[in-house]
XYZ file of C-alpha atoms in Angstrom:
109
model
C 0.042 -0.267 0.297
C 1.608 3.337 -0.825
C 2.338 6.080 1.992
C 0.395 9.416 1.345
C 2.106 12.203 0.306
C 2.755 14.896 2.920
C 4.819 17.123 0.911
C 4.417 18.910 -2.033
C 7.678 20.523 -3.738
C 6.458 23.741 -5.443
C 8.132 25.495 -8.504
C 6.694 28.741 -8.044
C 8.009 29.311 -4.232
C 11.182 27.201 -4.717
C 10.103 25.666 -1.129
C 8.041 22.364 0.426
C 5.070 22.780 1.333
C 3.253 20.407 4.136
C 0.326 18.607 2.640
C -0.843 16.811 5.922
C -0.521 17.847 9.424
C -1.329 14.517 10.789
C 1.770 13.704 12.490
C 2.998 14.658 15.360
C 6.389 17.174 15.483
C 8.755 16.086 18.069
C 12.535 17.827 18.691
C 15.702 17.969 16.591
C 18.446 20.022 17.456
C 20.172 21.085 13.419
C 23.554 23.037 14.131
C 22.271 24.241 17.125
C 18.872 24.747 16.982
C 15.761 23.963 18.220
C 13.312 22.614 15.500
C 10.095 20.503 15.932
C 9.759 18.264 12.549
C 6.948 15.958 11.853
C 7.877 12.397 13.001
C 8.409 9.397 10.898
C 9.262 12.397 7.617
C 12.195 12.100 5.493
C 14.582 14.359 7.025
C 16.075 15.517 4.232
C 12.364 17.352 2.833
C 11.188 18.097 6.597
C 14.598 20.157 7.014
C 14.122 21.759 4.085
C 10.124 22.679 4.777
C 11.916 24.102 7.877
C 13.754 26.483 5.907
C 17.078 24.710 6.337
C 19.154 25.533 2.902
C 22.482 24.394 3.736
C 23.700 21.107 4.188
C 27.046 20.998 4.243
C 30.005 23.024 2.329
C 32.024 21.878 -0.027
C 35.813 20.993 0.766
C 37.256 22.423 -2.339
C 35.332 25.908 -1.940
C 33.176 26.110 0.348
C 30.032 26.247 -1.047
C 26.587 25.835 0.233
C 25.293 22.255 -0.851
C 21.452 20.651 -0.314
C 19.565 17.851 -1.353
C 19.666 17.363 -4.729
C 18.596 13.972 -6.206
C 16.451 12.784 -2.916
C 16.974 9.461 -3.617
C 20.887 9.097 -1.982
C 22.746 9.229 -5.004
C 24.471 12.805 -5.058
C 25.659 13.155 -1.645
C 24.739 16.724 -1.296
C 22.403 16.232 1.794
C 25.156 14.626 4.211
C 24.964 15.597 7.265
C 26.512 14.497 10.788
C 23.849 12.913 12.636
C 24.420 11.874 16.280
C 27.981 11.475 15.491
C 27.345 10.066 12.450
C 27.834 10.859 8.998
C 24.407 10.030 7.008
C 22.809 10.919 3.777
C 19.603 12.846 5.283
C 17.391 11.838 2.031
C 17.667 8.353 3.683
C 16.812 8.926 7.487
C 13.602 9.810 8.848
C 12.872 12.030 11.749
C 12.746 10.666 15.208
C 12.548 12.343 18.164
C 16.055 13.870 20.104
C 17.982 13.500 16.869
C 21.228 16.004 16.843
C 22.121 17.236 13.268
C 25.191 18.623 12.203
C 27.175 20.119 9.128
C 29.698 17.264 8.500
C 32.857 18.241 9.487
C 35.598 19.588 6.512
C 36.404 16.493 4.492
C 33.207 14.640 4.914
C 31.528 15.032 1.903
C 30.226 11.377 1.061
C 32.475 11.149 -1.981
C-alpha cells in the first residue's frame, strides 16, 4: 500500500509545502537550532520545509550544498546525525536527533 504524500514541492515558490498535518512534531537539533519536525517524515524534506537550505559546504570551495536527488545518489544532503556522517534523504525524523554539518572533508564522496 503506498504511503500518502505529506509534502509537495512548489516550483513557483521553490519550497516544500506540508500537505498533511497528521504527524506529531518532535524536537530535533540542527546546527544548535532546535526545530520541531514531523515524526517519521523524510529528514531531508523536513529540514527543507523548515527553511534549512544549507546542509554542508564543499571542502574545496566552501560552496553551500543542499539535497538534490532525494534518493541517495548525489551525497549533497550529507550531514552528521548523532556524530555519524549520513545522507539526510535516506533517514526519517525521530525524536531527539542531533544534526550538524559534517566536518571539513566529510563530503560523502
